[in-house]
PDB file of N, CA and C in Angstrom:
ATOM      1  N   UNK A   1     -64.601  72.837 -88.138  1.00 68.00           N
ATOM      2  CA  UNK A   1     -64.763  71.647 -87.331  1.00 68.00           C
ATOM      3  C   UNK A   1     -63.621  70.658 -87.542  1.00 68.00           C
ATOM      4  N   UNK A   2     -63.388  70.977 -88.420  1.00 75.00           N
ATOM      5  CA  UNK A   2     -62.093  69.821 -89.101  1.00 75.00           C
ATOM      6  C   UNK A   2     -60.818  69.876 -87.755  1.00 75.00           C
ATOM      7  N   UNK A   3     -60.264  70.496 -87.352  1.00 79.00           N
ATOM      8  CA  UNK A   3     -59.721  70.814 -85.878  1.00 79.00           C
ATOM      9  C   UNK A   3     -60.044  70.646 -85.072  1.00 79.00           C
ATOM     10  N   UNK A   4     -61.368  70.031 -84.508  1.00 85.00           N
ATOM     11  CA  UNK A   4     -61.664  70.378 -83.428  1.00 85.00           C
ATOM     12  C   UNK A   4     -62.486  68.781 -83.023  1.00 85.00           C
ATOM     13  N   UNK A   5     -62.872  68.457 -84.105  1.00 89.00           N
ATOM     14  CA  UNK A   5     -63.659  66.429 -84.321  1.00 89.00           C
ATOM     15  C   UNK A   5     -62.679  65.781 -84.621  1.00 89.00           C
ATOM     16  N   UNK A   6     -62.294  64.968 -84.188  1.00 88.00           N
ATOM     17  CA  UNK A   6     -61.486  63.777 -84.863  1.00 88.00           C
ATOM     18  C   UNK A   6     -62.708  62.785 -85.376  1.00 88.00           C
ATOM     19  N   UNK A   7     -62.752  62.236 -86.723  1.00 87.00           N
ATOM     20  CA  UNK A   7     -63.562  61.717 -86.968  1.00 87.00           C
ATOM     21  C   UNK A   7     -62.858  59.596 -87.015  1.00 87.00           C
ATOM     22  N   UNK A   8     -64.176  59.299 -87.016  1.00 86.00           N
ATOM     23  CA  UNK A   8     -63.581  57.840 -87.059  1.00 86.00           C
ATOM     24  C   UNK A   8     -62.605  57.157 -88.334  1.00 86.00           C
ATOM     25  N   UNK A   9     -63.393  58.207 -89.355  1.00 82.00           N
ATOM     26  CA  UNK A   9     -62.252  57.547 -90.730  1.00 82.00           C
ATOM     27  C   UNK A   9     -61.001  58.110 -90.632  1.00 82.00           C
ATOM     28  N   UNK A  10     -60.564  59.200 -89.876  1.00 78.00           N
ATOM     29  CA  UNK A  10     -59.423  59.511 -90.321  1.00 78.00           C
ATOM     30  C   UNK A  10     -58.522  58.935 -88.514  1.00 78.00           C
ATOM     31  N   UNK A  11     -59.201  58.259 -87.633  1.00 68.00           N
ATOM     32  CA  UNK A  11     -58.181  57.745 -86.738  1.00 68.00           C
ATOM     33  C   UNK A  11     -58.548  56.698 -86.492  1.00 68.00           C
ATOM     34  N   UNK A  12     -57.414  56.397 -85.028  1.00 70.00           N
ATOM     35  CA  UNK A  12     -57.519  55.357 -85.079  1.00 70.00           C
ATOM     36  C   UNK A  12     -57.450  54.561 -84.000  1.00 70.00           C
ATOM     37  N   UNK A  13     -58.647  55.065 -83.329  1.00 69.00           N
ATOM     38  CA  UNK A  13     -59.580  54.858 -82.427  1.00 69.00           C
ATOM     39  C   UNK A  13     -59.509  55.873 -81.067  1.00 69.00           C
ATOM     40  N   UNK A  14     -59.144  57.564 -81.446  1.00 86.00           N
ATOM     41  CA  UNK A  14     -59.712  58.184 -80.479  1.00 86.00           C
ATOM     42  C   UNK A  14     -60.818  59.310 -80.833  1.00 86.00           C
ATOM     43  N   UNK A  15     -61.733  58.599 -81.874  1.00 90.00           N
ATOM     44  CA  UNK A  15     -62.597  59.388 -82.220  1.00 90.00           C
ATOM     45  C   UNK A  15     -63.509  59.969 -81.352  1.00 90.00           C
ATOM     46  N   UNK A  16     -64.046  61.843 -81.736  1.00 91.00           N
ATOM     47  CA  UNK A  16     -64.204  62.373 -80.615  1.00 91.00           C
ATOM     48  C   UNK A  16     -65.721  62.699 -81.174  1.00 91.00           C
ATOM     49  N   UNK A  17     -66.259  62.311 -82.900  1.00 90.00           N
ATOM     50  CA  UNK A  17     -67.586  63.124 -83.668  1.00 90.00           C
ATOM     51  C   UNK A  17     -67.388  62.639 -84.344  1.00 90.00           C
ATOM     52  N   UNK A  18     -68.289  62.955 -85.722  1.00 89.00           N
ATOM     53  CA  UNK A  18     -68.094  62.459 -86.995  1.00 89.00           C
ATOM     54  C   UNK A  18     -68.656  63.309 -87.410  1.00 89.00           C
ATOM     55  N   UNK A  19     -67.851  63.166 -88.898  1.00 89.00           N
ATOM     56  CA  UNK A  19     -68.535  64.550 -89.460  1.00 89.00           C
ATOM     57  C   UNK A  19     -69.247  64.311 -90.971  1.00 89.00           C
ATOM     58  N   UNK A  20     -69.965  64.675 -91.670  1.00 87.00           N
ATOM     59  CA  UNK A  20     -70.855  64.233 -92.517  1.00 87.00           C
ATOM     60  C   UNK A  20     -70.874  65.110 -93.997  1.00 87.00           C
ATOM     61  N   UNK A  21     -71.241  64.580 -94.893  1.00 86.00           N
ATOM     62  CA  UNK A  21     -70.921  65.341 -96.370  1.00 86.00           C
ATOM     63  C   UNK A  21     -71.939  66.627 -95.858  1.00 86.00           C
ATOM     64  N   UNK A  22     -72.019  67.247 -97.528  1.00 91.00           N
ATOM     65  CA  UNK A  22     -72.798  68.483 -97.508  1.00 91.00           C
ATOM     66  C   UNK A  22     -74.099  68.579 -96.638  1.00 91.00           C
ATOM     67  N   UNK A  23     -74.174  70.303 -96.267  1.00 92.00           N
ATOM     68  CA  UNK A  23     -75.338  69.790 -95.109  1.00 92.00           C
ATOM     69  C   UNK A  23     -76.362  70.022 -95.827  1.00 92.00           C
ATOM     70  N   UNK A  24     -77.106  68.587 -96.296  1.00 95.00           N
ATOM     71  CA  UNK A  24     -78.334  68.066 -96.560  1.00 95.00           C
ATOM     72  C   UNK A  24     -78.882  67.484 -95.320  1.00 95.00           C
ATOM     73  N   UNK A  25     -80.703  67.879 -95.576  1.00 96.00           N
ATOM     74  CA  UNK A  25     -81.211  66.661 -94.551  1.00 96.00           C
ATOM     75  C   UNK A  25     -80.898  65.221 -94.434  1.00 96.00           C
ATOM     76  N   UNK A  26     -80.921  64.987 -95.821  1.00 95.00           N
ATOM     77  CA  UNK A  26     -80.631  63.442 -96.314  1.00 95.00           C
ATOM     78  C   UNK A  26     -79.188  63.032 -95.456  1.00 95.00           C
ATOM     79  N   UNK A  27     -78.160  64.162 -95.567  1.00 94.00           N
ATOM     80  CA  UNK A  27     -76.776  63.407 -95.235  1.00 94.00           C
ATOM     81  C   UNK A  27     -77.011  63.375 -93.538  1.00 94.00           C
ATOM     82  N   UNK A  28     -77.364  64.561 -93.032  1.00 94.00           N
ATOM     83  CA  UNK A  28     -78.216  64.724 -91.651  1.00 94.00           C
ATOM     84  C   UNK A  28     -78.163  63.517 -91.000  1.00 94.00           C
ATOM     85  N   UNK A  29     -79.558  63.254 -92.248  1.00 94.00           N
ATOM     86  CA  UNK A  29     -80.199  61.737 -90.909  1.00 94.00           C
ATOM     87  C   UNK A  29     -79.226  60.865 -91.253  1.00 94.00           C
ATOM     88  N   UNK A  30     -78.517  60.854 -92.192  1.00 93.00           N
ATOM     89  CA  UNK A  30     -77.642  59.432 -92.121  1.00 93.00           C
ATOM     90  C   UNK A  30     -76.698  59.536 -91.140  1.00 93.00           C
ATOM     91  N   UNK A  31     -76.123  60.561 -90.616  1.00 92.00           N
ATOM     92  CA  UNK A  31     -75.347  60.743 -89.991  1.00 92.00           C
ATOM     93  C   UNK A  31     -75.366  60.788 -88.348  1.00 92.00           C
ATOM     94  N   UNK A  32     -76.794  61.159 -88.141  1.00 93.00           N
ATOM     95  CA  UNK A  32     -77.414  60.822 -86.642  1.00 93.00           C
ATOM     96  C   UNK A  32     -77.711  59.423 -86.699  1.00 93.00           C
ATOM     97  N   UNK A  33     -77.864  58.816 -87.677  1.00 94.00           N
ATOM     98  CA  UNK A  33     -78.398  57.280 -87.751  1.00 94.00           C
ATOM     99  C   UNK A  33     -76.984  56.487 -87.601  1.00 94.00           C
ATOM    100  N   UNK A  34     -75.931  56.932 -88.029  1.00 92.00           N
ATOM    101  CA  UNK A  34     -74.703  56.289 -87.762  1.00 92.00           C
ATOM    102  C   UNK A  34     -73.964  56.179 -86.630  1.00 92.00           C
ATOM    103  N   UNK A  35     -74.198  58.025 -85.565  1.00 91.00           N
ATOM    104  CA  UNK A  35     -74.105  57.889 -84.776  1.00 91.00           C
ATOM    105  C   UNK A  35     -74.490  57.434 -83.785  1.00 91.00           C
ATOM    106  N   UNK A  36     -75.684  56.874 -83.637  1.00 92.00           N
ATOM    107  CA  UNK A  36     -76.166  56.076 -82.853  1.00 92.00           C
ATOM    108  C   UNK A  36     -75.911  55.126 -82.538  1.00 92.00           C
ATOM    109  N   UNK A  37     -75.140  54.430 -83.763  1.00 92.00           N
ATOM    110  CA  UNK A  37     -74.660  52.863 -83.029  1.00 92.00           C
ATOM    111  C   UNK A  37     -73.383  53.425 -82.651  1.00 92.00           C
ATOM    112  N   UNK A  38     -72.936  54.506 -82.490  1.00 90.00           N
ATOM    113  CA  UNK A  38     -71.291  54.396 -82.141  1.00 90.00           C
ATOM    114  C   UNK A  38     -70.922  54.775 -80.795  1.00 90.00           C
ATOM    115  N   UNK A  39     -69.840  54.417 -80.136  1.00 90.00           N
ATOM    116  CA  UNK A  39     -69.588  54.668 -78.772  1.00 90.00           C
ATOM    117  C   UNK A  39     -68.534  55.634 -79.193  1.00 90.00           C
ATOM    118  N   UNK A  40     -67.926  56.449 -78.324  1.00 91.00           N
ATOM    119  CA  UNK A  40     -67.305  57.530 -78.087  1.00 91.00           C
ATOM    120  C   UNK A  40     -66.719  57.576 -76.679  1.00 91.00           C
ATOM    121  N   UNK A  41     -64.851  57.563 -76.292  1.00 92.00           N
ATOM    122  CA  UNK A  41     -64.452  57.172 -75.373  1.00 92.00           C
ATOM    123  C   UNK A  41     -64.564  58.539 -74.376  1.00 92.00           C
ATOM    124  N   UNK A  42     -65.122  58.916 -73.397  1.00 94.00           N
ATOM    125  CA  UNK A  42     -65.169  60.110 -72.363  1.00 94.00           C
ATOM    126  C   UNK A  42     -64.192  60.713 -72.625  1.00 94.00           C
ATOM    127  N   UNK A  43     -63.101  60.002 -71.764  1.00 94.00           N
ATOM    128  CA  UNK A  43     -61.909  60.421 -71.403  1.00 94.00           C
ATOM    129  C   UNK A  43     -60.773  61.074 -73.197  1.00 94.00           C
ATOM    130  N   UNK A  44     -61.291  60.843 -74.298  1.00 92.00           N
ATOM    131  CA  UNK A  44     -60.795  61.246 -75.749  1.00 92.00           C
ATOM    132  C   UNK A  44     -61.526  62.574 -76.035  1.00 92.00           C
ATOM    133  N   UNK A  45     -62.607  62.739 -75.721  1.00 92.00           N
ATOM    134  CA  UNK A  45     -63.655  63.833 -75.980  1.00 92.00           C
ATOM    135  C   UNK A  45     -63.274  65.069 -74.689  1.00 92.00           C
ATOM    136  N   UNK A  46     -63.185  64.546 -73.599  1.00 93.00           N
ATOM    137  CA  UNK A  46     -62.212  65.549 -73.044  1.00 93.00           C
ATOM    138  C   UNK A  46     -60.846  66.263 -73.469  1.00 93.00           C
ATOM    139  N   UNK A  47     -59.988  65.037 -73.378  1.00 91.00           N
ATOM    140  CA  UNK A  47     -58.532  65.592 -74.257  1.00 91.00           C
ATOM    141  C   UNK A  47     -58.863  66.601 -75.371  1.00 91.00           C
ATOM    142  N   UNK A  48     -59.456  66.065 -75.994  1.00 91.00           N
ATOM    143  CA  UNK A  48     -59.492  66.554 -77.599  1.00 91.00           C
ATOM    144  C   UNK A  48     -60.235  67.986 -76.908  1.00 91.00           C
ATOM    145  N   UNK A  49     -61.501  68.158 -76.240  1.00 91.00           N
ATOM    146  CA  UNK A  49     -61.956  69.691 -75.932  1.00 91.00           C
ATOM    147  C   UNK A  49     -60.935  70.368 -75.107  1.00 91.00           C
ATOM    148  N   UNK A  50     -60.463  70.395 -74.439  1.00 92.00           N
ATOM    149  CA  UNK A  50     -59.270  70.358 -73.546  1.00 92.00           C
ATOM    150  C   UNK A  50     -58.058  70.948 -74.097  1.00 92.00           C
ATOM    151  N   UNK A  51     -58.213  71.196 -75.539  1.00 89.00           N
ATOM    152  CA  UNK A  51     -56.995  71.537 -76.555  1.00 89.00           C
ATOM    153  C   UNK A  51     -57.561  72.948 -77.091  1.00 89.00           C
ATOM    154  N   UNK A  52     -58.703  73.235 -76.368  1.00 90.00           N
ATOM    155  CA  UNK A  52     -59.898  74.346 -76.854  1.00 90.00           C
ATOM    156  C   UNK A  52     -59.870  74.705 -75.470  1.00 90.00           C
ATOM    157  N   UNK A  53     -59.143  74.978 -74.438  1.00 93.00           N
ATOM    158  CA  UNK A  53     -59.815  75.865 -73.077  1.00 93.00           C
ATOM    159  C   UNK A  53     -59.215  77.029 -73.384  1.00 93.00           C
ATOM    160  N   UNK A  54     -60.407  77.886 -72.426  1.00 94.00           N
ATOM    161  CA  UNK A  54     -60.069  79.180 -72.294  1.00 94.00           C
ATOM    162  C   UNK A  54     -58.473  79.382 -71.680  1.00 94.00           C
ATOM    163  N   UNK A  55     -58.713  78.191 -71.042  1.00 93.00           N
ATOM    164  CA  UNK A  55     -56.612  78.187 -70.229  1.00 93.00           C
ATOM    165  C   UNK A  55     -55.591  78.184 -71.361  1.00 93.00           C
ATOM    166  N   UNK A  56     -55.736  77.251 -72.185  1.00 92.00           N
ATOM    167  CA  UNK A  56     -55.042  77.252 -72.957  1.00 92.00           C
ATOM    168  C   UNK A  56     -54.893  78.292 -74.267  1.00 92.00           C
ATOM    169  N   UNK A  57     -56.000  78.604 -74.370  1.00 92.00           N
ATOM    170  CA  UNK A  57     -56.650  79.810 -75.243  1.00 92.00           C
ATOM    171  C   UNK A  57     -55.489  80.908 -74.544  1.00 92.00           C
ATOM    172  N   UNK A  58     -55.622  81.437 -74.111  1.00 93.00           N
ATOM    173  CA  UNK A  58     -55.200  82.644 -72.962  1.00 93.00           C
ATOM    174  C   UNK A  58     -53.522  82.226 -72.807  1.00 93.00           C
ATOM    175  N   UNK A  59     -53.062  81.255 -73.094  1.00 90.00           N
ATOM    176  CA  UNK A  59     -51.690  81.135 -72.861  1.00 90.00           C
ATOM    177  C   UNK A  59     -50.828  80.893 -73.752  1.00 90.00           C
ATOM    178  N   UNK A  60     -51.565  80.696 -75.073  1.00 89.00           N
ATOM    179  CA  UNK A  60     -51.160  80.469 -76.552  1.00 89.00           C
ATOM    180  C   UNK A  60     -51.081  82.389 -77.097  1.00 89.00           C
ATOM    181  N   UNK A  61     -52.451  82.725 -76.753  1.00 91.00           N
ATOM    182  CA  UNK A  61     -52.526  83.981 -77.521  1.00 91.00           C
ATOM    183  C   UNK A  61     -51.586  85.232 -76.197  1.00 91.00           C
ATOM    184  N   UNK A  62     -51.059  84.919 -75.180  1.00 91.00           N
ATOM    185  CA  UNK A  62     -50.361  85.860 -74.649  1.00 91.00           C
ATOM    186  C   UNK A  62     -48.589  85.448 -75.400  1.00 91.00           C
ATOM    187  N   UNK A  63     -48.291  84.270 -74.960  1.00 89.00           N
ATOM    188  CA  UNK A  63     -47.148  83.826 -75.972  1.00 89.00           C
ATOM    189  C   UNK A  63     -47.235  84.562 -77.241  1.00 89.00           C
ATOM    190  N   UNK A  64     -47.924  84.729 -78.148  1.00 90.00           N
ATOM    191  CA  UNK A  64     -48.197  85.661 -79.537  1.00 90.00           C
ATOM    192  C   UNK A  64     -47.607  86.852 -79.024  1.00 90.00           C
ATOM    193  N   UNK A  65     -48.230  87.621 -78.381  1.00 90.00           N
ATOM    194  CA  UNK A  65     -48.703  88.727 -77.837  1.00 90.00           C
ATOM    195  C   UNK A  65     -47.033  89.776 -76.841  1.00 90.00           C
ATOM    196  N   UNK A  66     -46.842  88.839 -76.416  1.00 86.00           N
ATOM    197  CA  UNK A  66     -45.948  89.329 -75.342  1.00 86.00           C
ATOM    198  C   UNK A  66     -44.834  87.657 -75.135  1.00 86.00           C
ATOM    199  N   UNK A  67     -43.860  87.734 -76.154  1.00 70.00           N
ATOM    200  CA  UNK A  67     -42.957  86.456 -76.521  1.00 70.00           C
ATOM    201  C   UNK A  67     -42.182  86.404 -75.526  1.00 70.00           C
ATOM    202  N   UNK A  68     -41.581  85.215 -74.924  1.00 71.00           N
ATOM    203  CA  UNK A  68     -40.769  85.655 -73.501  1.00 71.00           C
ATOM    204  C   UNK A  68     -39.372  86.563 -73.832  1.00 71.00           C
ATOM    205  N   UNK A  69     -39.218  86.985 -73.001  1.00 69.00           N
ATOM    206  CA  UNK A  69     -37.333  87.914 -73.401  1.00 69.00           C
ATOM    207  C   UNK A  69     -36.380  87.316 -72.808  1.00 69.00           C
TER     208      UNK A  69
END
């Protein structure tokens, strides 16, 4: 997940999740309880998934695959 959330402590202000200590219930609810007061910008949560498409997926791993000549 560490790739894929930008969390609020480590930016600085296009947080996309947050992510929470060991998975305990305890850290759990604190962590749904935190998220609740927090807003999250649309248009950042796109970008950031958007870095994960199958388009891009598919055009990274053919570049690997078959390098231009």
């Amino acid at each position: 997940a560490l790739e894929t959330i930008i969390d609020p402590s480590t930016s600085s202000g296009s947080a996309t999740g947050l992510f929470f200590e060991e998975q305990k219930v305890e850290n759990l609810i604190k962590a749904i309880k935190q998220f609740s007061n927090m807003t999250f910008d649309p248009v950042d949560c796109i970008k950031q998934a958007n870095k994960f498409s199958f388009k891009k997926f598919k055009k990274n791993f053919m570049n690997e695959i078959l390098p231009p000549i």
